[in-house]
Coordinates of C-alpha atoms and ligand atoms in Angstrom, one line a residue:
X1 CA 0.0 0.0 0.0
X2 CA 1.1 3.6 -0.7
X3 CA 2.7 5.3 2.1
X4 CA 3.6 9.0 2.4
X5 CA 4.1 11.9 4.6
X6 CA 1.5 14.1 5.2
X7 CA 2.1 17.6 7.1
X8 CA -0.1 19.3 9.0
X9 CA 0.1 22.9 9.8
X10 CA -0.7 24.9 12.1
X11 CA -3.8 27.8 11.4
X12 CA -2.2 31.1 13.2
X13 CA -4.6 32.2 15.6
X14 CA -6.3 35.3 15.4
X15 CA -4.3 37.0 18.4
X16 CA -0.6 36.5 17.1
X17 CA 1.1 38.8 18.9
X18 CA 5.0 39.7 19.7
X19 CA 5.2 39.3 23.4
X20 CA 8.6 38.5 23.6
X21 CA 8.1 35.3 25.7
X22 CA 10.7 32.7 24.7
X23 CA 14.3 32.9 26.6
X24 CA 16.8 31.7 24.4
X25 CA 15.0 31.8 21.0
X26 CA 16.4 35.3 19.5
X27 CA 14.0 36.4 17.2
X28 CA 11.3 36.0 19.6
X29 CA 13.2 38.4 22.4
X30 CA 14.4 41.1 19.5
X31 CA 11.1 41.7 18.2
X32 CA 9.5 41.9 21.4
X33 CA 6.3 44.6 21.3
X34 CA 6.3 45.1 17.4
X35 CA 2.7 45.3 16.1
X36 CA 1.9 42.1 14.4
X37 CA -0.8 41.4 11.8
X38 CA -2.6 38.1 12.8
X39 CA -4.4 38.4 9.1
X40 CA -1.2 38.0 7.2
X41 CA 0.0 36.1 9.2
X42 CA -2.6 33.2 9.0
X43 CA -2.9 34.0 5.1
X44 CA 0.5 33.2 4.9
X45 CA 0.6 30.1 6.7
X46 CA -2.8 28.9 4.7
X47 CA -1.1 29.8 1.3
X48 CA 2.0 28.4 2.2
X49 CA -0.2 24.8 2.8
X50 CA -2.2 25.4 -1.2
X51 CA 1.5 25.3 -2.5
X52 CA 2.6 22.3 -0.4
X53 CA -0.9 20.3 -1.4
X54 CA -0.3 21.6 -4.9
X55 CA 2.9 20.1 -4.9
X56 CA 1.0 17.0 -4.7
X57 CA 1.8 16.4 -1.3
X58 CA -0.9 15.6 1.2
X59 CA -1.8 18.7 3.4
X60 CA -4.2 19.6 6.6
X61 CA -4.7 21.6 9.1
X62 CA -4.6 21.9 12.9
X63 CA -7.0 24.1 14.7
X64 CA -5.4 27.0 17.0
X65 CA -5.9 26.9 20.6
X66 CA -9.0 29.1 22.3
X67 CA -6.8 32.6 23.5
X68 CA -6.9 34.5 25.6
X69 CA -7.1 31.6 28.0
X70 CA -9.2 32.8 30.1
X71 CA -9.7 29.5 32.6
X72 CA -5.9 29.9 33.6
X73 CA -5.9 33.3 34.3
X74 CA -9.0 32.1 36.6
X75 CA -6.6 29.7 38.0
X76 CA -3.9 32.5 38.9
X77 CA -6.5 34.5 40.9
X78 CA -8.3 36.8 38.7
X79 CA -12.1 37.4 39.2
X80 CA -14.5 39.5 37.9
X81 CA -16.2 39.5 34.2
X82 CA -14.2 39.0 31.4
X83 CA -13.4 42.4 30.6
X84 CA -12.8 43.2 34.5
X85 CA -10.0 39.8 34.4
X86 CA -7.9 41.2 31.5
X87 CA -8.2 44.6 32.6
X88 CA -6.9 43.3 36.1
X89 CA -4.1 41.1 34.6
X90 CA -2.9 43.9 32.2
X91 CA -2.6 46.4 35.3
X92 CA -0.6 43.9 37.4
X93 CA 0.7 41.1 35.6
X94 CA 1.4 41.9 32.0
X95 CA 3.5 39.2 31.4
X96 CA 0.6 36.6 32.3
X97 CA -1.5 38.2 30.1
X98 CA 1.0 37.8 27.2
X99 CA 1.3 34.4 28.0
X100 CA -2.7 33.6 27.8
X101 CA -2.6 35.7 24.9
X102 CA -0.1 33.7 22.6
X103 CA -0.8 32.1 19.2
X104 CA 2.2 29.9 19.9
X105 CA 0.5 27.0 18.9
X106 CA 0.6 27.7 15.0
X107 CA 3.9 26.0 15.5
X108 CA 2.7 22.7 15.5
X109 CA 6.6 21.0 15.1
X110 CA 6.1 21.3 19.1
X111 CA 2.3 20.1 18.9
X112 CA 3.0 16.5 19.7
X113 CA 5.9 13.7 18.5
X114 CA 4.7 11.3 16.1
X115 CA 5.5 7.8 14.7
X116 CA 4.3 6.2 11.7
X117 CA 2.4 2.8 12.1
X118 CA 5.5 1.1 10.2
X119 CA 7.6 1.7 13.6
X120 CA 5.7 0.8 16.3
X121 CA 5.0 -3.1 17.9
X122 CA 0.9 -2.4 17.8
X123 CA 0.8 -1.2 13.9
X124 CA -0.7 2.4 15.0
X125 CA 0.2 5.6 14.1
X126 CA 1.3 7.2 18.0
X127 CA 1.0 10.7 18.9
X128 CA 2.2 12.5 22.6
X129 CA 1.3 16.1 22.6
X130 CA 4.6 17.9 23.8
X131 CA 4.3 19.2 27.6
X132 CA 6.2 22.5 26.9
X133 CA 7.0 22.4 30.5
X134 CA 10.1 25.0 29.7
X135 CA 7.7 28.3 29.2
X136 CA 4.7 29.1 30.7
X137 CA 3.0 30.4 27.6
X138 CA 3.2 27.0 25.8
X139 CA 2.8 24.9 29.0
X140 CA -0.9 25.5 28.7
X141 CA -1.6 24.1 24.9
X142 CA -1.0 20.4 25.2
X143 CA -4.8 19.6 27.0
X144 CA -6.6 21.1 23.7
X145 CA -3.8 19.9 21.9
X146 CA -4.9 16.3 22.5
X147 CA -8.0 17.3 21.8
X148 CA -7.4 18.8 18.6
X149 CA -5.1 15.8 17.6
X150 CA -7.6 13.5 18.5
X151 CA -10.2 15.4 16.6
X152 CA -8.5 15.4 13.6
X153 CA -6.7 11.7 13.5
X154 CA -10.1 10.2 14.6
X155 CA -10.0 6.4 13.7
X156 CA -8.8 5.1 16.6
X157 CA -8.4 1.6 15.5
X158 CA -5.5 3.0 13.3
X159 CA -4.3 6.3 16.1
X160 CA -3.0 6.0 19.2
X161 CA -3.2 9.0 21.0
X162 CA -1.2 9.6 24.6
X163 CA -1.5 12.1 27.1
X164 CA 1.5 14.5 27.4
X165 CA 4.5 13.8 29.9
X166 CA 4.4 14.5 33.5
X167 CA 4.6 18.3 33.7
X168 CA 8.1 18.5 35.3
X169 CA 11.6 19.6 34.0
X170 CA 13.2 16.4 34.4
X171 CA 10.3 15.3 31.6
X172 CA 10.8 18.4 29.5
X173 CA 9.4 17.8 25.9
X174 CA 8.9 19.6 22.8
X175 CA 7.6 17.3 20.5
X176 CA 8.6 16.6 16.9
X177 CA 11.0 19.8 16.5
X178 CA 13.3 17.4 18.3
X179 CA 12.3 14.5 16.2
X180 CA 13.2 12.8 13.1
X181 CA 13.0 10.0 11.3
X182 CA 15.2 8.4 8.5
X183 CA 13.9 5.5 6.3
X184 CA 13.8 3.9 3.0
X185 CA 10.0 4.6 2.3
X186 CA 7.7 5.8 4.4
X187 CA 5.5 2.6 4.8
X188 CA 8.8 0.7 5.9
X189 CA 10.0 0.5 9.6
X190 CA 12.4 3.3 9.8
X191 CA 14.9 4.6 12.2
X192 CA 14.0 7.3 14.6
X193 CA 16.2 10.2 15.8
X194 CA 15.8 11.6 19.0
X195 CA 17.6 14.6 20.0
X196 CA 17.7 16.2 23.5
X197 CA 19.4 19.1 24.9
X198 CA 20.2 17.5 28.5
X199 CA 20.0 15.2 30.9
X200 CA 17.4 15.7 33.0
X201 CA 18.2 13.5 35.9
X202 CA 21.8 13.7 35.7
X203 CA 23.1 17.6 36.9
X204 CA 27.2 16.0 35.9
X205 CA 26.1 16.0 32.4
X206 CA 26.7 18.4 30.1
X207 CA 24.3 21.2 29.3
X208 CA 24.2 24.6 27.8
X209 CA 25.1 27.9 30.2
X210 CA 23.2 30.5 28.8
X211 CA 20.4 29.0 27.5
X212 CA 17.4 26.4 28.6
X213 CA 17.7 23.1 27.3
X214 CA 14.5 22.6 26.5
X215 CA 14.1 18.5 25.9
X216 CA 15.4 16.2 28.1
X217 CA 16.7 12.7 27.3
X218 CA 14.3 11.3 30.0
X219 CA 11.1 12.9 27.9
X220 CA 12.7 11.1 24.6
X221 CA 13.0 7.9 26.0
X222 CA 9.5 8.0 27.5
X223 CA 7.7 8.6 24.1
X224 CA 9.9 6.3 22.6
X225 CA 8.7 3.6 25.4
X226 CA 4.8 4.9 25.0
X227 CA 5.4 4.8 20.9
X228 CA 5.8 1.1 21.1
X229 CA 9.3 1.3 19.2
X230 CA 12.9 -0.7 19.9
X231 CA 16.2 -0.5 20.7
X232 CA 16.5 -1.7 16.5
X233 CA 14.8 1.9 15.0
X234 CA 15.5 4.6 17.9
X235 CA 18.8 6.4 18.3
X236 CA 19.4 8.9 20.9
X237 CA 21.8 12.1 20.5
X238 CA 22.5 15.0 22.3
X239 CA 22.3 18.6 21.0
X240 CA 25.8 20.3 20.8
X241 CA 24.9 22.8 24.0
X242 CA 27.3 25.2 22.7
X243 CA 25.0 26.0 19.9
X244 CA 22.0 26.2 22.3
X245 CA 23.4 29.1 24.2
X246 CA 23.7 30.8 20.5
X247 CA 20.3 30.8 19.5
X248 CA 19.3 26.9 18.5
X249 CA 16.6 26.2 20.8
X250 CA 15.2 23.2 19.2
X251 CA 17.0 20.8 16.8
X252 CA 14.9 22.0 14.1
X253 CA 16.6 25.2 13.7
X254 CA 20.3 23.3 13.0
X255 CA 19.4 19.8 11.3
X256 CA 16.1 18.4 9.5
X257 CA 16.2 15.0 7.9
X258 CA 13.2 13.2 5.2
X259 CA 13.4 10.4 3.8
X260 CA 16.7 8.8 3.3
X261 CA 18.5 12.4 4.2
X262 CA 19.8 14.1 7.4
X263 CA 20.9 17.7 7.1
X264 CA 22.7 19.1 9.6
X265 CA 25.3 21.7 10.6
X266 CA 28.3 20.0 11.9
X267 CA 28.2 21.6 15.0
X268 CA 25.0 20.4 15.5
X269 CA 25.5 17.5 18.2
X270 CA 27.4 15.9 20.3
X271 CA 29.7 12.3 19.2
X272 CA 28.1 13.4 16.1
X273 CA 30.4 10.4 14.2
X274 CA 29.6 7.6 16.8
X275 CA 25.8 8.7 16.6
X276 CA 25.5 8.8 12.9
X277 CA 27.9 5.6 12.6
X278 CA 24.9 4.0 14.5
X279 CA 22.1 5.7 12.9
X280 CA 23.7 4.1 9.4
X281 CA 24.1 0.3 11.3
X282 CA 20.1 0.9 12.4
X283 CA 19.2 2.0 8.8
X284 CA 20.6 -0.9 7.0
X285 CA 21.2 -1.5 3.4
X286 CA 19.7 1.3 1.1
X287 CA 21.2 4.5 0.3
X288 CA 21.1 7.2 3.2
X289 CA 22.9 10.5 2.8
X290 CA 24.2 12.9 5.3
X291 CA 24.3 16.3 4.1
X292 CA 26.9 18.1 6.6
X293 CA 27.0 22.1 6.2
X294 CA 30.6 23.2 7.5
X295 CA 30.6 26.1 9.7
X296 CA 32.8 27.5 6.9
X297 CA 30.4 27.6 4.5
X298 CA 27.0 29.0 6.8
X299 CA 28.2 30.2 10.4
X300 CA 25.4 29.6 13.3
X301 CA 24.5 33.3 13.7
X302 CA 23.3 33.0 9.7
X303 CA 21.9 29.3 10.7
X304 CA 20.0 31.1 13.4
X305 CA 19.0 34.2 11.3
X306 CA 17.8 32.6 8.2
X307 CA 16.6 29.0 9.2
X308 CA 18.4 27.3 6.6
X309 CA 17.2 24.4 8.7
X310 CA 13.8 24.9 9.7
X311 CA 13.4 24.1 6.2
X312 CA 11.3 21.5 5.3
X313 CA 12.5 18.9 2.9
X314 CA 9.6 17.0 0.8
X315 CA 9.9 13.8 -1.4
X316 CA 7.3 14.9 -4.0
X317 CA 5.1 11.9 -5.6
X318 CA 8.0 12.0 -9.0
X319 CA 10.2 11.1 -6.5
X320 CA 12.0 14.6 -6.7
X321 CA 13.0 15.7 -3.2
X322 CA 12.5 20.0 -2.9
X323 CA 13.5 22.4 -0.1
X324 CA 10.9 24.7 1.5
X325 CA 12.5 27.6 2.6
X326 CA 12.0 31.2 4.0
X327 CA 12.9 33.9 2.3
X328 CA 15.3 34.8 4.8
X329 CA 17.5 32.6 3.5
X330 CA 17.1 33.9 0.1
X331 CA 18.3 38.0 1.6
X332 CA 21.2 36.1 3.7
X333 CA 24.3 36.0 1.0
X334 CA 26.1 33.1 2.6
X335 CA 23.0 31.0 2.9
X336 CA 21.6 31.8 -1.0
X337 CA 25.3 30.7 -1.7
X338 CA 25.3 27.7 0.0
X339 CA 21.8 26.6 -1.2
X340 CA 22.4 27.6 -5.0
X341 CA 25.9 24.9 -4.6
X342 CA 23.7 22.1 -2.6
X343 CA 20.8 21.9 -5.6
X344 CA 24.1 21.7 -8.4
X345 CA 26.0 19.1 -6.1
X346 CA 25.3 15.8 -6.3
X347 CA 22.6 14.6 -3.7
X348 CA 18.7 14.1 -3.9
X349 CA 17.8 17.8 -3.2
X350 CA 17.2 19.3 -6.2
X351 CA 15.3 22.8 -6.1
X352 CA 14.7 25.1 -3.4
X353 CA 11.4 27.0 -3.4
X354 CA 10.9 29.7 -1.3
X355 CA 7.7 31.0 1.2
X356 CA 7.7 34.3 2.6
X357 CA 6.2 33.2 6.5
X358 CA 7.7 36.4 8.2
X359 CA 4.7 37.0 10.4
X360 CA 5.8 33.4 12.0
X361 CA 9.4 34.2 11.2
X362 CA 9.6 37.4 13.5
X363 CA 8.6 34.8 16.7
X364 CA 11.2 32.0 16.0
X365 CA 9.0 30.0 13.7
X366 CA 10.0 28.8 10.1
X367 CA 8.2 26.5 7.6
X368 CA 9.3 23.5 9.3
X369 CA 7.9 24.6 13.4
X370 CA 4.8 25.3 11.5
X371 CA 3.9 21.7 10.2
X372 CA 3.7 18.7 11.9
X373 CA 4.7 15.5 10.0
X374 CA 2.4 12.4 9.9
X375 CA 4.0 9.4 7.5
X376 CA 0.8 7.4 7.2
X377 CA -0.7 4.8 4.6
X378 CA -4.0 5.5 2.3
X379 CA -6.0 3.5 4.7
X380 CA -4.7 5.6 7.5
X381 CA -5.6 8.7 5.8
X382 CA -9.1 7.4 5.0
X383 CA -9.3 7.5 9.1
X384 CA -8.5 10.9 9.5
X385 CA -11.3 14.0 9.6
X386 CA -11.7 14.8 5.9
X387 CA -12.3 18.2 6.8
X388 CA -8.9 19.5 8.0
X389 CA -7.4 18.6 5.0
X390 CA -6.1 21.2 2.5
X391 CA -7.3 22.2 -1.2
X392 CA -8.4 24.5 -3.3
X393 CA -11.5 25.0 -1.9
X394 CA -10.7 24.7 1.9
X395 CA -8.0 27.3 1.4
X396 CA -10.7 29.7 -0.2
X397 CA -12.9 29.2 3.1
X398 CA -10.2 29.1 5.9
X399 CA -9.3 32.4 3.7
X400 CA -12.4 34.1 3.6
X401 CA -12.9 33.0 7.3
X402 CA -9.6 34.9 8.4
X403 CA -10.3 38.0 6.1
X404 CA -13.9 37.9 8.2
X405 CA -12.5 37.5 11.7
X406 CA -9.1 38.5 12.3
X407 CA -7.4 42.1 12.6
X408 CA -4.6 43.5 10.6
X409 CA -2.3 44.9 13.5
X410 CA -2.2 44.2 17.1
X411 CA -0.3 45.7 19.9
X412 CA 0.6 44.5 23.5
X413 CA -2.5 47.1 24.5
X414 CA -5.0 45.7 22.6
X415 CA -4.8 42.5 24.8
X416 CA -7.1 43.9 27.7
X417 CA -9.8 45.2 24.9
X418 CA -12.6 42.3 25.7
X419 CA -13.8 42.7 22.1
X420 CA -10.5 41.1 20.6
X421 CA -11.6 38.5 23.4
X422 CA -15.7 38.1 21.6
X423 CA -13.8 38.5 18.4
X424 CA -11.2 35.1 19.1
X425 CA -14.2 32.8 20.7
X426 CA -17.0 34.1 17.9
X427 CA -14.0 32.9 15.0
X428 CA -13.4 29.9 16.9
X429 CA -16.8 28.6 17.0
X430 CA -17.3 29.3 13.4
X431 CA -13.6 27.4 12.7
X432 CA -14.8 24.1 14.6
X433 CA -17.8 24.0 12.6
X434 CA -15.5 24.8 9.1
X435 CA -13.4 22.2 10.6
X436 CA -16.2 19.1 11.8
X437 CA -14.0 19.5 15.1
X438 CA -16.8 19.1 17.6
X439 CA -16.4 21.2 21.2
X440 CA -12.6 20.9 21.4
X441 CA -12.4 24.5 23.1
X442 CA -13.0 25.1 26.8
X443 CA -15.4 27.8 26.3
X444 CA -17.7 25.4 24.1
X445 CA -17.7 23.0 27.0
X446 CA -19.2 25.4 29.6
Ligands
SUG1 O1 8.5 28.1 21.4 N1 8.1 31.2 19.8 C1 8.1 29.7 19.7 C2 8.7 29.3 18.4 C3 8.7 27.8 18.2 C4 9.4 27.4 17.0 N2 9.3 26.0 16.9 C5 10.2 25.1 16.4 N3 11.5 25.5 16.2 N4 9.9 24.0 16.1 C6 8.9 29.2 20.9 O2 9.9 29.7 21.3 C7 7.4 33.3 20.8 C8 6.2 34.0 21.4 C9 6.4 35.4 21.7 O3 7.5 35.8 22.1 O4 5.4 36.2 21.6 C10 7.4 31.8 20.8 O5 6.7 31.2 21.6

């Protein structure tokens, strides 16, 4: 049976703002309180999905989470109406308003880890939303993340879904920006990559200085246990913590692999020969190509500022593998260098196309934090909710619907305005129904 990898993406929410929440990831923290525009922003996303789907690849969705979260700021103390709560937590506590605020969820690389039916002992496609434990303003998506997930892979003869880690550092997890997997075709047991920043129960170990570590080995080896896979298709490698403290907060920003290709900057991990050495003995016979970028030819800072490798990198249905990339790579002149030699060297990549996702750029998010990867089979497809899938005419609705509901600027002050509340829930509800989600939002479950 056919096998493939699907990507979902994640809709931007209609109160994308620049809060300036995420220690350690630098585009976040330099464009702190600029005005963002939630419409291009999720216009930009959905027309970034058409041209994926109209690659020929198979495209969907994932619903945004309900914001301002409203419940939590209940939890922290603040009474009152609606209005009377945000006003409250705007005079006092700005910073925990941000947080209920954020649309960080339109990066859907940290929605959950995933792995394909092909890997795991039960034959199911496994999914773990990602805790987040490491900031406060992601901490709170992964409840209507499983939801959502669950939602949207529905057959649950075919989808296993989990619950998220224990919410403690030692279990710190950030899903499939952390994640990859190398194989020969996507419907074959592959081998799955793992990497983690540090140790979580061992303080000897090393770790970055500056910078969190976001992803523990202890969360890795937990999903790995939960996913049903073996000793024979998992390999486990640390993150070089030097590159950490300059800017890489999750692996996705200095390696990406597809297919039978790993890309990576070769300062990326630690024992990076040992590791790979294994990762070849795990893969077996079939060709698998590494694709090592010397610091010579793209230094971290221009890693860091153009995402050369939060690209994503598709296998097309020819067989021709493509590059998705921001256009930040295309203004950096080392990187545009370095892509135009890696199409006319020898190796499977052979074009780079490029997708102007700035609004999701300015936070720390390129192409490849905003999809979340699902290799699955045609019958496992068949089992997923036929509505979150991406095409022509689910792009024009999810289009119009954004042009309808969302504003073209927002600033930090617009947060305590309750109608940019009414205006988020009142989209929402209209989304699930676009959707055929169901009640997957607090507010629609009283
Ligand atoms: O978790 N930015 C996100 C970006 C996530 C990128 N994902 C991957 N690399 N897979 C984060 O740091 C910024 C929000 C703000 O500052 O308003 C933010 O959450």
């Amino acid at each position: 049976m056919r096998a493939f990898e699907a990507n979902f993406d994640g809709l931007v929410g209609p109160t994308h703002n620049y809060a300036g929440l995420s220690f350690g990831n630098v585009a976040s923290q330099s464009n702190a309180q600029a005005v963002s525009n939630p419409r291009a922003a999720a216009l930009q996303g959905l027309d970034k999905m058409l041209s994926v789907q109209q690659l020929g690849m198979v495209q969907g969705v994932l619903a945004p989470q309900q914001r301002p979260d409203i419940h939590t700021l209940k939890q922290l103390g603040f009474s009152g109406s609606d209005g009377e709560i945000l006003q409250k937590a705007f005079d006092t506590a700005p910073h925990l308003l941000m947080a209920c605020y954020s649309a960080s969820s339109m990066w859907t690389a940290n929605a959950a880890t995933v792995s394909p039916s092909a890997d795991s002992a039960d034959g199911k496609v496994h999914f773990t939303p990602a805790n987040l434990v490491n900031k406060f303003h992601r901490a709170i998506e992964h409840g209507v993340t499983g939801r959502i997930l669950k939602a949207t892979f529905v057959d649950q003869q075919r989808f296993a879904h989990h619950h998220a880690l224990p919410a403690h550092e030692m279990f710190g997890d950030e899903g499939a920006a952390n994640h990859t997997r190398l194989c020969r075709d996507y419907g074959q047991q592959g081998v799955q990559l793992f990497v983690y920043g540090q140790h979580g129960s061992d303080p000897t170990a090393p770790k970055p200085s500056l910078y969190p570590a976001r992803q523990t080995l202890e969360a890795s080896q937990a999903v790995a246990r939960l996913h049903q896979l073996n000793e024979d298709n998992t390999v486990f490698i640390q993150q070089n913590p030097d590159v950490i403290d300059q800017g890489v907060f999750h692996n996705d920003v200095i390696a990406v692999g597809n297919h039978n290709v790993l890309f990576y900057h070769e300062q990326a991990f630690l024992d990076t020969q040992s590791k790979l050495e294994e990762v070849r003995r795990k893969f077996g016979e079939g060709e698998l190509h590494f694709i090592k970028v010397p610091t010579e030819a793209v230094s971290i800072d221009n890693a860091v500022r153009s995402y050369l490798f939060n690209t994503q990198i598709l296998t097309l249905p020819s067989g021709e593998m493509v590059i998705i990339a921001p256009t930040e790579c295309q203004e950096n002149a080392q990187v545009a260098a370095y892509l135009e030699t890696l199409v006319a060297q020898n190796n499977p990549i052979a074009k780079v196309l490029y997708f102007n996702v700035k609004q999701s750029m300015q936070n720390g998010g390129g192409p490849a934090c905003l999809r979340l990867r699902v290799a699955m089979n045609e019958q496992e497809l068949a089992g997923v909710n036929q509505a979150t899938l991406i095409n022509q005419a689910s792009h024009a609705s999810l289009s119009a619907w954004v042009s309808k509901h969302y504003r073209d600027q927002l600033t930090l002050d617009d947060l305590r305005d309750p109608s940019l509340l009414n205006e988020s829930l009142t989209a929402l509800d209209e989304l699930t129904q676009l959707l055929k989600l169901g009640s997957v939002y607090p507010f629609q479950r009283g």
